Short mmCIF file of C-alpha atoms in Angstrom, two decimals:
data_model
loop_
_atom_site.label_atom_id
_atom_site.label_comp_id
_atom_site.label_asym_id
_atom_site.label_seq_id
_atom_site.Cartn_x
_atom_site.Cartn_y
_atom_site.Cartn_z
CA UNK O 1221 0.00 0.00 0.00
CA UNK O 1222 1.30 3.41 -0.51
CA UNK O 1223 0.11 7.01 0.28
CA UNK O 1224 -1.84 8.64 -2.52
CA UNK O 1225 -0.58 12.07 -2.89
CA UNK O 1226 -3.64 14.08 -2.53
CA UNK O 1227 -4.13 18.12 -4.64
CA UNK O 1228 -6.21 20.29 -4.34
CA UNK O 1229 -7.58 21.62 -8.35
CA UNK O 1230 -7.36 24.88 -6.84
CA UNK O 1231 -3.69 24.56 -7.30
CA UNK O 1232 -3.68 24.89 -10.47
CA UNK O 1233 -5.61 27.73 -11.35
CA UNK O 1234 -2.19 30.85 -10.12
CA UNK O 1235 0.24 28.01 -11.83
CA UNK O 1236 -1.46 27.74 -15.37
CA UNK O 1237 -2.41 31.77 -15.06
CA UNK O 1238 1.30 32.23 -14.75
CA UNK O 1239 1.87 30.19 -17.55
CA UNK O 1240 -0.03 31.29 -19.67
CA UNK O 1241 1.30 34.98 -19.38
CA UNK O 1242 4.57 33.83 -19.52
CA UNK O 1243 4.60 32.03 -22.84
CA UNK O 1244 3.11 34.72 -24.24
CA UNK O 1245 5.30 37.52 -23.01
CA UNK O 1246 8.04 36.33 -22.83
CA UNK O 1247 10.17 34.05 -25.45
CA UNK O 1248 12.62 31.64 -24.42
CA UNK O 1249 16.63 32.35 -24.98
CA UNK O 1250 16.55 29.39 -26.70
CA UNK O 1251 14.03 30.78 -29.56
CA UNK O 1252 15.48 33.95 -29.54
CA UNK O 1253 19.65 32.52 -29.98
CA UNK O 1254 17.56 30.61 -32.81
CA UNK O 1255 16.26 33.95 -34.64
CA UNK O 1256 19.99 35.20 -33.97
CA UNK O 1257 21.13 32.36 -35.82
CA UNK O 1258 18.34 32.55 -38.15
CA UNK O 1259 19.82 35.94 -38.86
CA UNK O 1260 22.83 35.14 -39.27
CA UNK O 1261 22.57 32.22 -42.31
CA UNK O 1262 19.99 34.68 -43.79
CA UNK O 1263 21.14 35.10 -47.06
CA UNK O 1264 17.89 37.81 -48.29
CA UNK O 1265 18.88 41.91 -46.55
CA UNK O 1266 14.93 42.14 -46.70
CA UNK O 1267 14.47 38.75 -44.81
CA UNK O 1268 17.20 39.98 -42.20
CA UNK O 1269 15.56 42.89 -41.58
CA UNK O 1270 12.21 41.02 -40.88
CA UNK O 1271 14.61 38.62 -38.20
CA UNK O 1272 16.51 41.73 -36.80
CA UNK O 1273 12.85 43.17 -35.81
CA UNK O 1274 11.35 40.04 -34.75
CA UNK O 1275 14.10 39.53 -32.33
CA UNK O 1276 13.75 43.34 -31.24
CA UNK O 1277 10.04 42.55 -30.78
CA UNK O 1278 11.09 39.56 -28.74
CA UNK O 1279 13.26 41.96 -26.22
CA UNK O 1280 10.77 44.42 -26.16
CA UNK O 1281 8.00 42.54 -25.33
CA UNK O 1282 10.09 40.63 -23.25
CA UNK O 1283 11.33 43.65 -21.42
CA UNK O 1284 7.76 45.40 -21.05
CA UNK O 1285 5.27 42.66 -20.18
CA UNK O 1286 3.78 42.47 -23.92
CA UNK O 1287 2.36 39.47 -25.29
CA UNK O 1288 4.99 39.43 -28.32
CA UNK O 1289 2.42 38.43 -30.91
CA UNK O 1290 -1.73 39.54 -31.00
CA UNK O 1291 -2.08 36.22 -31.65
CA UNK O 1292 -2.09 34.77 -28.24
CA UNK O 1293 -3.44 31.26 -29.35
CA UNK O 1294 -5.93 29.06 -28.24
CA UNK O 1295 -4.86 27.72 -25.02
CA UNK O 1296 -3.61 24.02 -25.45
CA UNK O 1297 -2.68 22.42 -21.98
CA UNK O 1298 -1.17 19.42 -21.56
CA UNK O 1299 -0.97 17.52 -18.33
CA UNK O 1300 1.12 14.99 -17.54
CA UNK O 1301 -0.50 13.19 -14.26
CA UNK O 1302 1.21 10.97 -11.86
CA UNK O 1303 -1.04 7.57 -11.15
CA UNK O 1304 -0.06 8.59 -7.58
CA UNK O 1305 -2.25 11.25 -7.74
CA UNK O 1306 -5.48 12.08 -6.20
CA UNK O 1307 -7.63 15.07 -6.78
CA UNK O 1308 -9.81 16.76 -4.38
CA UNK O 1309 -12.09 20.02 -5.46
CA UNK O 1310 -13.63 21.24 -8.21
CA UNK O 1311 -13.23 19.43 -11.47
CA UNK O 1312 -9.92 19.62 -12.83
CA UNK O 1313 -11.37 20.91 -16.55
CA UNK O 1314 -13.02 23.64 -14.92
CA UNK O 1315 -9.87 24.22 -12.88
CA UNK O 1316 -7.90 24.91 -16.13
CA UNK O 1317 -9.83 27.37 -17.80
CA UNK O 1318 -10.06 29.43 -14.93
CA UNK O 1319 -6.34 29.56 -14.81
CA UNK O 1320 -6.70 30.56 -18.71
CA UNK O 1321 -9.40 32.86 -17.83
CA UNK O 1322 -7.26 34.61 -15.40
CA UNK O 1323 -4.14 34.75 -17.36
CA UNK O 1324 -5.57 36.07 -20.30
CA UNK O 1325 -7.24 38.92 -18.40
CA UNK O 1326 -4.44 39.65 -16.51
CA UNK O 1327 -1.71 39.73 -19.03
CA UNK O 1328 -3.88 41.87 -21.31
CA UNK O 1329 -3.58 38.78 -24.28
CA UNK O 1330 -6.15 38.46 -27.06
CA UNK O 1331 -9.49 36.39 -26.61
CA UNK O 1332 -9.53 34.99 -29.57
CA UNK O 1333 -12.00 31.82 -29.16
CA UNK O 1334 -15.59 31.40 -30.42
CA UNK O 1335 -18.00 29.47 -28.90
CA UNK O 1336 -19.66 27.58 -31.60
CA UNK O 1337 -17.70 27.19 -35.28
CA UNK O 1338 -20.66 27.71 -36.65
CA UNK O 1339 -22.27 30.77 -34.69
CA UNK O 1340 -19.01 31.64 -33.29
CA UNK O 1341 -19.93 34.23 -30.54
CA UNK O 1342 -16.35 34.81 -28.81
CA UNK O 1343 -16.43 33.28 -25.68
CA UNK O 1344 -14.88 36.24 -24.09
CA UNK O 1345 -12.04 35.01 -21.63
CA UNK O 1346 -10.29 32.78 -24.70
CA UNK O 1347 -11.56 29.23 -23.13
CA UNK O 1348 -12.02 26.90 -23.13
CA UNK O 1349 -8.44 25.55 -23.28
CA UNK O 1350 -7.91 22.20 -25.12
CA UNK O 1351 -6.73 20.33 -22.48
CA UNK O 1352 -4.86 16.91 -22.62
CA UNK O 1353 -4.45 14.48 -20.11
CA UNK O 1354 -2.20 11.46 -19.71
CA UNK O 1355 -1.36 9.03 -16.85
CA UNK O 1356 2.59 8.70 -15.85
CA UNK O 1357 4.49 6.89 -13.00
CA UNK O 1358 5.12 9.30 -9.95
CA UNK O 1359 3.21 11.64 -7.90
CA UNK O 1360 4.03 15.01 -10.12
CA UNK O 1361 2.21 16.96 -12.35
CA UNK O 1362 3.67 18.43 -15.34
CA UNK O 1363 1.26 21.15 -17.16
CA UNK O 1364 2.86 22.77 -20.16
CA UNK O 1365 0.95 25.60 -21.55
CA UNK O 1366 1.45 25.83 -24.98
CA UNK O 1367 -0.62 29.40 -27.28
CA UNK O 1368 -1.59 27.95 -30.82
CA UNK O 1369 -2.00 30.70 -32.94
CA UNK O 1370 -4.24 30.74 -35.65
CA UNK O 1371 -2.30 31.61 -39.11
CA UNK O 1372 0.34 28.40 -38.51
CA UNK O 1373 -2.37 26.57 -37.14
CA UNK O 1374 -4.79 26.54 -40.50
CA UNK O 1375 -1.60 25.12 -42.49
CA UNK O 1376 -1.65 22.12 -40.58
CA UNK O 1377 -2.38 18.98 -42.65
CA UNK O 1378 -2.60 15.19 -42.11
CA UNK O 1379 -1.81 12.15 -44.66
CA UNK O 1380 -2.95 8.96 -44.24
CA UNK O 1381 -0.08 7.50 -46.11
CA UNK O 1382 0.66 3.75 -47.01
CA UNK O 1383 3.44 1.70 -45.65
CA UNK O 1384 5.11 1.79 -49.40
CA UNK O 1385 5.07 5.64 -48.80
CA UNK O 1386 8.05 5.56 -46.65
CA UNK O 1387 10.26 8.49 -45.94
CA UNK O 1388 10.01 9.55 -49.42
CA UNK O 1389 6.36 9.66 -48.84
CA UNK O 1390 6.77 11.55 -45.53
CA UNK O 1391 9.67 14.30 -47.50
CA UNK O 1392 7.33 14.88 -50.42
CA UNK O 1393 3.77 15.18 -47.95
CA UNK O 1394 5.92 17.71 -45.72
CA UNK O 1395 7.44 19.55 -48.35
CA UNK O 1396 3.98 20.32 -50.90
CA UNK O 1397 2.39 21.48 -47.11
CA UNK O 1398 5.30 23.94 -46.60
CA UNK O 1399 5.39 24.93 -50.28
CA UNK O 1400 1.50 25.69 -50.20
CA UNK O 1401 1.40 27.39 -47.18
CA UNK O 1402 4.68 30.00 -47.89
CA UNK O 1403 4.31 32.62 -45.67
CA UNK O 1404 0.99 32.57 -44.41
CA UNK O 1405 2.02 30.56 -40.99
CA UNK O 1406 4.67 33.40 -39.96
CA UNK O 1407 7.99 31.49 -41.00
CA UNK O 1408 10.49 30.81 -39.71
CA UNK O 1409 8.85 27.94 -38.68
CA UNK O 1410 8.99 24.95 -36.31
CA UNK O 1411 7.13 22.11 -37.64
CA UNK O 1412 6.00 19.41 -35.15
CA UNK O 1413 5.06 16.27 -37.35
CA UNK O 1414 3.79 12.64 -35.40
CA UNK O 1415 4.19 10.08 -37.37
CA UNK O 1416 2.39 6.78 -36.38
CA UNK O 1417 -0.45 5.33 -34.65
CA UNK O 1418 -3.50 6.07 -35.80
CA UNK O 1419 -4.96 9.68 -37.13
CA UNK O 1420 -5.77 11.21 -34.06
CA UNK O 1421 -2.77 9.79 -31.85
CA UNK O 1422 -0.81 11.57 -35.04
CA UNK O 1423 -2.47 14.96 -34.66
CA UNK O 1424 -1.62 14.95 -30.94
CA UNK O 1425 1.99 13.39 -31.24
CA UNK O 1426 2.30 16.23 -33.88
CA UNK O 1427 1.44 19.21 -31.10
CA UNK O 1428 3.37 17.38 -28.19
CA UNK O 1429 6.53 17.80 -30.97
CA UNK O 1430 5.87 21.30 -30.13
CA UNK O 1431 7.28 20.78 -26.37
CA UNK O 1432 10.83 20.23 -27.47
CA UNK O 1433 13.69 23.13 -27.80
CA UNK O 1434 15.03 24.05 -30.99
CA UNK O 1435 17.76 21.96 -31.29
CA UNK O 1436 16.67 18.90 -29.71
CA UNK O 1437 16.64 16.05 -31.22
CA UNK O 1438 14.88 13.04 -31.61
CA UNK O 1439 16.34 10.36 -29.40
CA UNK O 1440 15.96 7.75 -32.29
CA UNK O 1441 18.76 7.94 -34.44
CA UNK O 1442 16.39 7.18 -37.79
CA UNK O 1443 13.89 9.86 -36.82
CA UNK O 1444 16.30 12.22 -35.53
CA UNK O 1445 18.13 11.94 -39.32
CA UNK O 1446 15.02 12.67 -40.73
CA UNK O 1447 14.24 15.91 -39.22
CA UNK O 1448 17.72 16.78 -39.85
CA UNK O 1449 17.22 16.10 -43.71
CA UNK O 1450 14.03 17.53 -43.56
CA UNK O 1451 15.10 20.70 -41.93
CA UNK O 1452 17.43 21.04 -44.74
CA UNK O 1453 14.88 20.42 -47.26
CA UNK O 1454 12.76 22.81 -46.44
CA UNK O 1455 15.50 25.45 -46.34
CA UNK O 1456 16.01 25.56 -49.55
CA UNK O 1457 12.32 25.94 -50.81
CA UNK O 1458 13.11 29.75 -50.67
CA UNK O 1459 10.10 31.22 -48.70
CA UNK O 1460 12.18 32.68 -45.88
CA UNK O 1461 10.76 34.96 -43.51
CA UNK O 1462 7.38 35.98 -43.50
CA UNK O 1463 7.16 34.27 -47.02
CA UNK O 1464 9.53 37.18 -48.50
CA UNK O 1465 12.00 35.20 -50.27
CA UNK O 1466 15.07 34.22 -48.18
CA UNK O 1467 17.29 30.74 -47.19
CA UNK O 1468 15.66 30.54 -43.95
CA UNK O 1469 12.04 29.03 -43.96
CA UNK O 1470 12.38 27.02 -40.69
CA UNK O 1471 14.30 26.67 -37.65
CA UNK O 1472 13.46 23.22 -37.02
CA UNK O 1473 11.95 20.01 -37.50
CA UNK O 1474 10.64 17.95 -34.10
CA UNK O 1475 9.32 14.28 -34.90
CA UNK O 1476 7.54 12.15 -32.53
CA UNK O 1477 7.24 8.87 -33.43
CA UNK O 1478 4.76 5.96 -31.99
CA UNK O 1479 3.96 2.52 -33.31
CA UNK O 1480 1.61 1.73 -36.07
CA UNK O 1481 -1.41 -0.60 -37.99
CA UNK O 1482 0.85 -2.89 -40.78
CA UNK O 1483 -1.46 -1.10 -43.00
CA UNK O 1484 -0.90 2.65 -41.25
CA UNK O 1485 1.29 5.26 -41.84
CA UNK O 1486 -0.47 8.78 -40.38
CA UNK O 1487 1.46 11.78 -41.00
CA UNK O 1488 0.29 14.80 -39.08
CA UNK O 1489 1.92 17.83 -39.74
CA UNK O 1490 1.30 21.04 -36.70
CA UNK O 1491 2.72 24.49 -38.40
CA UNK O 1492 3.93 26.70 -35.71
CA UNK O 1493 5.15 30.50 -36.00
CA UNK O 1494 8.52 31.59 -35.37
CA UNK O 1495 6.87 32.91 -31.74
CA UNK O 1496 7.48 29.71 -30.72
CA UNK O 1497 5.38 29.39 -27.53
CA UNK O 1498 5.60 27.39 -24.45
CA UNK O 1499 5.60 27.50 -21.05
CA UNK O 1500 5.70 24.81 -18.20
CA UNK O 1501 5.55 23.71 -14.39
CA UNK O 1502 5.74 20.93 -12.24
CA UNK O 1503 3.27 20.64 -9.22
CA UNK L 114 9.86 55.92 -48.37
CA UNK L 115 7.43 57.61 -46.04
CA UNK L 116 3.81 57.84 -47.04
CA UNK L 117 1.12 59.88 -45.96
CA UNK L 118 -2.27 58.35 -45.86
CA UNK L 119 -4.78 58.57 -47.86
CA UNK L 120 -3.12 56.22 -50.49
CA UNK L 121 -3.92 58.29 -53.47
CA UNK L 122 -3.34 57.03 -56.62
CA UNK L 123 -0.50 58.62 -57.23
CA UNK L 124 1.38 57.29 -54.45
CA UNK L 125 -0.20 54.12 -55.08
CA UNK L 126 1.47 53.63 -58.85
CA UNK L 127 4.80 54.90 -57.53
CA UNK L 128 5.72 52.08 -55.16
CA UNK L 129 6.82 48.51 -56.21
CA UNK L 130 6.80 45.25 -54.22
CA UNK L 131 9.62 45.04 -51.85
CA UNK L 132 9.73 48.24 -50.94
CA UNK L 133 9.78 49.14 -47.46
CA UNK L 134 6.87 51.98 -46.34
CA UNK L 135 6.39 53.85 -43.23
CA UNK L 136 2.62 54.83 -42.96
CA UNK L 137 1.33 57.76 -41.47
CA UNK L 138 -2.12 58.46 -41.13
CA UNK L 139 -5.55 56.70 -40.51
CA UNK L 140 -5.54 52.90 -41.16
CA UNK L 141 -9.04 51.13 -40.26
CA UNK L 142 -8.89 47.35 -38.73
CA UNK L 143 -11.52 44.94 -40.23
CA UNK L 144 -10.80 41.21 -40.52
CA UNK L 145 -12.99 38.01 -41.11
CA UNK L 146 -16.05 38.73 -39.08
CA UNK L 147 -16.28 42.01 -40.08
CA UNK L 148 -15.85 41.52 -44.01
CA UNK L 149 -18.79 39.07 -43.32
CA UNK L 150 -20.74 42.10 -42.27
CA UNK L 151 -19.54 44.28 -44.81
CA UNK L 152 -20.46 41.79 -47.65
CA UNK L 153 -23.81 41.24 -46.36
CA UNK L 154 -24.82 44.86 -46.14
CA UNK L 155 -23.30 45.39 -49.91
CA UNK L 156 -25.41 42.70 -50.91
CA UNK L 157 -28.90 43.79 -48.70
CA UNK L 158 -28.42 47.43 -49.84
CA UNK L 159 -27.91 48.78 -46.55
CA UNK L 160 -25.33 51.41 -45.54
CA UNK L 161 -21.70 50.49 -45.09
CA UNK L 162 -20.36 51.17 -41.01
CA UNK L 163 -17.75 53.17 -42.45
CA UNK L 164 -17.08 54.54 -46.01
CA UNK L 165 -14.47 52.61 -47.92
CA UNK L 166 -13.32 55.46 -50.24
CA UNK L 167 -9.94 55.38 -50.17
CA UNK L 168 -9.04 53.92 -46.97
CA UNK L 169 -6.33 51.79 -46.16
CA UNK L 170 -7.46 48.35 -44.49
CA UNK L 171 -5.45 47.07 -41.59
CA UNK L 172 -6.40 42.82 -41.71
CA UNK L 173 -6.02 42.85 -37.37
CA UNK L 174 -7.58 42.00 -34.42
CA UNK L 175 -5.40 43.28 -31.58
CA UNK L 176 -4.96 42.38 -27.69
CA UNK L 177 -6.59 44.72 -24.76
CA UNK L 178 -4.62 47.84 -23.59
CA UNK L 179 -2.70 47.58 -20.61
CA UNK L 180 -2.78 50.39 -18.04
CA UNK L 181 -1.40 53.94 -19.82
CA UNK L 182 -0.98 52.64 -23.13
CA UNK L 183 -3.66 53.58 -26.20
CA UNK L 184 -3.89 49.70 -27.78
CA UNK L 185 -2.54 46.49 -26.65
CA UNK L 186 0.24 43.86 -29.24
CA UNK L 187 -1.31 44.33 -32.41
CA UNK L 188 0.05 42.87 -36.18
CA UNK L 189 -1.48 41.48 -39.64
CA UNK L 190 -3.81 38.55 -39.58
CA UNK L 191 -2.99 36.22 -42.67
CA UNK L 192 -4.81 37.77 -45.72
CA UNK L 193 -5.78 35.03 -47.87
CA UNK L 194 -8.88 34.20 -45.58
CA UNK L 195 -10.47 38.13 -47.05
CA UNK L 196 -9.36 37.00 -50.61
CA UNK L 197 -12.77 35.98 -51.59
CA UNK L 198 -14.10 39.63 -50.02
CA UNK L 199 -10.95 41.32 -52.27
CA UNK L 200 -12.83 42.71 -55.24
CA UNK L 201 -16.00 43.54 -53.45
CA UNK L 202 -13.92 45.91 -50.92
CA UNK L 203 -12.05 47.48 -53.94
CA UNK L 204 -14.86 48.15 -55.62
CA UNK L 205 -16.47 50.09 -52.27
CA UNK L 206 -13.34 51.95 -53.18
CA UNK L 207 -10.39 50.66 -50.50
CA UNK L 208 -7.19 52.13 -51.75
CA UNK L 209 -4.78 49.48 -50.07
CA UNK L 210 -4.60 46.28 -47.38
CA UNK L 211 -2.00 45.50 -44.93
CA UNK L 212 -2.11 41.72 -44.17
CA UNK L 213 0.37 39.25 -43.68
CA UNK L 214 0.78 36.11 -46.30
CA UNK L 215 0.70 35.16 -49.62
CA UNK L 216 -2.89 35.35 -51.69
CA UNK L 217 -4.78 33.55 -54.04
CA UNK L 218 -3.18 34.93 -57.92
CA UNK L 219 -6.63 36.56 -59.00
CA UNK L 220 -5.91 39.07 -55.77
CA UNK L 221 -2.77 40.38 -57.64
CA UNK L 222 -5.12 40.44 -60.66
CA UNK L 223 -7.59 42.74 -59.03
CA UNK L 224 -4.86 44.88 -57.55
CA UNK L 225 -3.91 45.73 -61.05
CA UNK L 226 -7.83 46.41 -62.07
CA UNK L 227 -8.62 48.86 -59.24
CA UNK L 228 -5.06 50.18 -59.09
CA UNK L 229 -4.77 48.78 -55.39
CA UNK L 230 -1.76 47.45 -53.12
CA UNK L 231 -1.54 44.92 -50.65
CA UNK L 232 1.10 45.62 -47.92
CA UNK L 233 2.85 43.25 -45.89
CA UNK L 234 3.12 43.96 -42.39
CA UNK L 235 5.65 42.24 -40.10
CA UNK L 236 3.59 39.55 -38.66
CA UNK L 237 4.98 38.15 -35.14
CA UNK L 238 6.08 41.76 -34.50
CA UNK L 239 3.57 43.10 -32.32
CA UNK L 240 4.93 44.44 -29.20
CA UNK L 241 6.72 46.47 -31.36
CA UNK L 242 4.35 47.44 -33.77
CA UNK L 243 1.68 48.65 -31.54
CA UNK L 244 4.14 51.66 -31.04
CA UNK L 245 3.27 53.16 -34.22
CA UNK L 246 -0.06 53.27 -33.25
CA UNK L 247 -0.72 56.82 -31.25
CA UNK L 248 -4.43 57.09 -31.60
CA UNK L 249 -7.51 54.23 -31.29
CA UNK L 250 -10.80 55.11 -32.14
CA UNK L 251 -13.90 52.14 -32.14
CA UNK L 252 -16.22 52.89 -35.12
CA UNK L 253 -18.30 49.72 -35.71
CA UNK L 254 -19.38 46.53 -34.90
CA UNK L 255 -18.25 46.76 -31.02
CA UNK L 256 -19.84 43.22 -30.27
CA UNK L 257 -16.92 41.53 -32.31
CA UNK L 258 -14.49 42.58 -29.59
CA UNK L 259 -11.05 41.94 -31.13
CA UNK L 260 -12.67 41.86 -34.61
CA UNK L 261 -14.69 45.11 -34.47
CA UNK L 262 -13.88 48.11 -36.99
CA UNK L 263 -11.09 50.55 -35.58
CA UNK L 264 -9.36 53.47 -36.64
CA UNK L 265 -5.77 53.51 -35.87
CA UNK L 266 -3.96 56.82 -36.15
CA UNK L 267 -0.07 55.44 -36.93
CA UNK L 268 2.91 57.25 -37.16
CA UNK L 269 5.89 55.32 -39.52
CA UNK L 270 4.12 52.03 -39.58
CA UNK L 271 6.35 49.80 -41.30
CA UNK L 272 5.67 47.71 -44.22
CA UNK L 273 6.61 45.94 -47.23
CA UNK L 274 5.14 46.02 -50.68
CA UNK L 275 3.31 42.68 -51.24
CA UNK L 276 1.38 43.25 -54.40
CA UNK L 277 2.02 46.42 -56.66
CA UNK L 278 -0.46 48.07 -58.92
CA UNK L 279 0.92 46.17 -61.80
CA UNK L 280 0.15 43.22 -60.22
CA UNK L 281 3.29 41.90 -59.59
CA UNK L 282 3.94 40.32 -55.87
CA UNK L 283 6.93 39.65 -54.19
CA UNK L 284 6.58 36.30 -53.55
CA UNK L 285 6.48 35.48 -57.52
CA UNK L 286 9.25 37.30 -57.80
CA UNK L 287 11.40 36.62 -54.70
CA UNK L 288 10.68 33.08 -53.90
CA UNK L 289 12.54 31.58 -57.14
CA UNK L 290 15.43 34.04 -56.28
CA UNK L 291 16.10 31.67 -52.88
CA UNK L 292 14.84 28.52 -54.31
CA UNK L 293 16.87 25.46 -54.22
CA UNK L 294 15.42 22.65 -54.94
#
């Protein structure tokens, strides 16, 4: 027998209101070193002047408690629950969007979610949050709040390929998407692709990509030569910045892999802007 | 090159995509909800919320003001979801657009017919770019929230030539430059 570690959902209301105004305000070092670098292999002056401002923006915004984009997403959470966990209080769900609700009053970021898609009355207080759960060893909780903005996020696409497909498949599926979207995502881009399981478990897996730093690689050697050929690929499609023309369309390429059907191969690809959000805690 | 808004025509014909613009003047915000508006009352007959002659069309929806500042983070929306509203707006007389994106090829079309431009603003720079904005005035549609119809007073807004009024747009023309593969 052993002790069930008991929280209160109140807890998480001040932790996810604090993360929500921090991904938005304020961009990691490690996306901003990436814009620096992004700068620097920048072969187009116009497409360096776009970087040298975005990375401005970044300080600025940084420096001044600004969200650095209007676009301040729709709230995807992702929690990470220990099996040792028990929860007392109000439902969890309900728990979350009041942390959203808070944050995005209180940090002065854009409500930018409609109730219905059909009606689409703006809910007013941007939630509810999509919210994912999973079940993990331990007694922790890991919440990473993670702003989807809107402009990346209608580029996204998913292929149900065929096992004869293979990474040619995957190249050619990833490249048309980047090719047709050009610069209506915001590039530089990080693309988050899952590859695997089943359609949905793709979409996700292509989001949770979306956790990693730029720079980190997949820990299986296959995948993690893939995104690095990828990466490449897609650097020399010539977008650039903002779609302007230039040698630097992304800044990287996160794969998450899972196992498959004999008959599957789902390809989900998640566009997301060069304000390359996320924020997260451990309770 | 520093323009002074209205757009006129003759200011219009003298720039060329690429070119880097600092507006100063009025700019108006309307973006998907309220083009649905517009193009409904165009098509009922009814009066427009604000008169489209020559006005330069700002594709945003910004974030709230903080305490002592006039507008919150504000930037270009991707433009391509007001393509299908393009010609309809030009021909209630808009002069120019400032969106982010590339557009469907009959927009550059159009921008050649009604001797328009589409500007590029620098999307992901908003922090920044709500600095250029000194004056916010609501004139329509104040139940959108975000999305309702504002007037923005800027001072050296900075943007790019997208599309030119010969129809010519920069990603045509740029793209292929960087192109690789």
């Amino acid at each position: 027998m052993f002790a069930m570690r008991i929280i209160n959902t109140q807890e998480v209301i001040p932790v996810i209101r604090k993360l929500c105004i921090q991904a938005c305000q304020h961009l990691s070092a490690n996306v901003t070193n990436a814009l620096k670098d992004a700068r620097t292999q920048e072969e187009s002056p116009l497409c360096q002047e776009i970087l040298e401002l975005l990375i401005e923006n970044a300080e600025y915004a940084d420096k001044n408690n600004l969200a650095c984009c209007q676009d301040t997403g729709m709230t995807l959470i992702f929690m990470e629950i220990g099996q040792e966990v028990c929860w007392e209080g109000q439902p969890l769900s309900e728990a979350v969007d009041e942390g959203v609700r808070q944050g995005y009053r209180d940090g002065y970021l854009r409500k930018s979610v409609v109730a219905d898609p059909i009606r689409r009355t703006n809910t007013g207080d941007n939630t509810p949050a999509v919210l994912y759960t999973e079940i993990v060893p331990g007694d922790q909780v890991t919440i990473t709040v993670l702003p989807k903005g809107a402009g990346s996020e209608n580029m996204c696409h998913v292929s149900m390929l065929t096992p004869a497909d293979g990474t040619a498949g995957i190249k050619k599926a990833v490249l048309e998407a980047v090719d047709r979207a050009g610069g209506k995502p915001c590039p530089p881009l990080v693309i988050g692709i899952g590859l695997g399981g089943t359609m949905d478990k793709a979409a996700v897996l292509s989001k949770k990509a979306l956790r990693r730093d730029i720079g980190e690689r997949n820990k299986v050697p296959h995948l993690a030569e893939l995104e690095k050929e990828l990466l490449e690929e897609i650097n020399k499609t010539g977008i650039g910045a903002l779609g302007m023309g230039g040698t630097v369309t992304a800044l990287d390429v996160h794969i998450e892999g899972y196992p498959t059907h004999i008959a599957c191969l789902p390809l989900a690809i998640t566009f997301q802007c060069h304000a390359y959000r996320h924020a997260q805690a451990v309770l | 090159m520093k323009i002074t808004l209205p757009f006129t025509l003759e200011a219009r014909e003298s720039v060329k995509i690429g070119d880097v613009l600092e507006l100063t003047g009025d700019i108006y915000t309307a973006r998907d909800a309220a083009h649905g508006r517009i193009q409904e009352a165009v098509e009922k007959g009814e009066p427009l919320p604000i008169d489209l002659k020559g006005k330069t069309i700002f594709y945003c929806g910004p974030c709230p003001a903080g305490p002592g500042r006039v507008i919150g983070p504000l930037g270009p929306t991707t433009s391509a979801r007001m393509d299908p509203y393009m010609e309809m707006m030009f021909q209630q007389g808009m002069a120019a657009c400032i969106g982010k994106g590339d557009r469907a090829p009959y927009v550059a079309e159009l921008c050649r017919k009604y001797k328009g431009v589409y500007l590029l603003g620098v999307g992901g720079a908003a922090a920044l770019c709500a600095n250029s904005v000194k004056e916010v005035e609501e004139l329509a549609y104040p139940d959108l929230g975000t999305e309702s119809i504002k007037r923005y007073y800027v001072e050296g807004f900075k943007v790019v030539v997208g599309i030119d009024t010969q129809g010519r747009s920069i990603q045509e023309v740029n793209i292929p430059k960087y192109r690789r593969c």
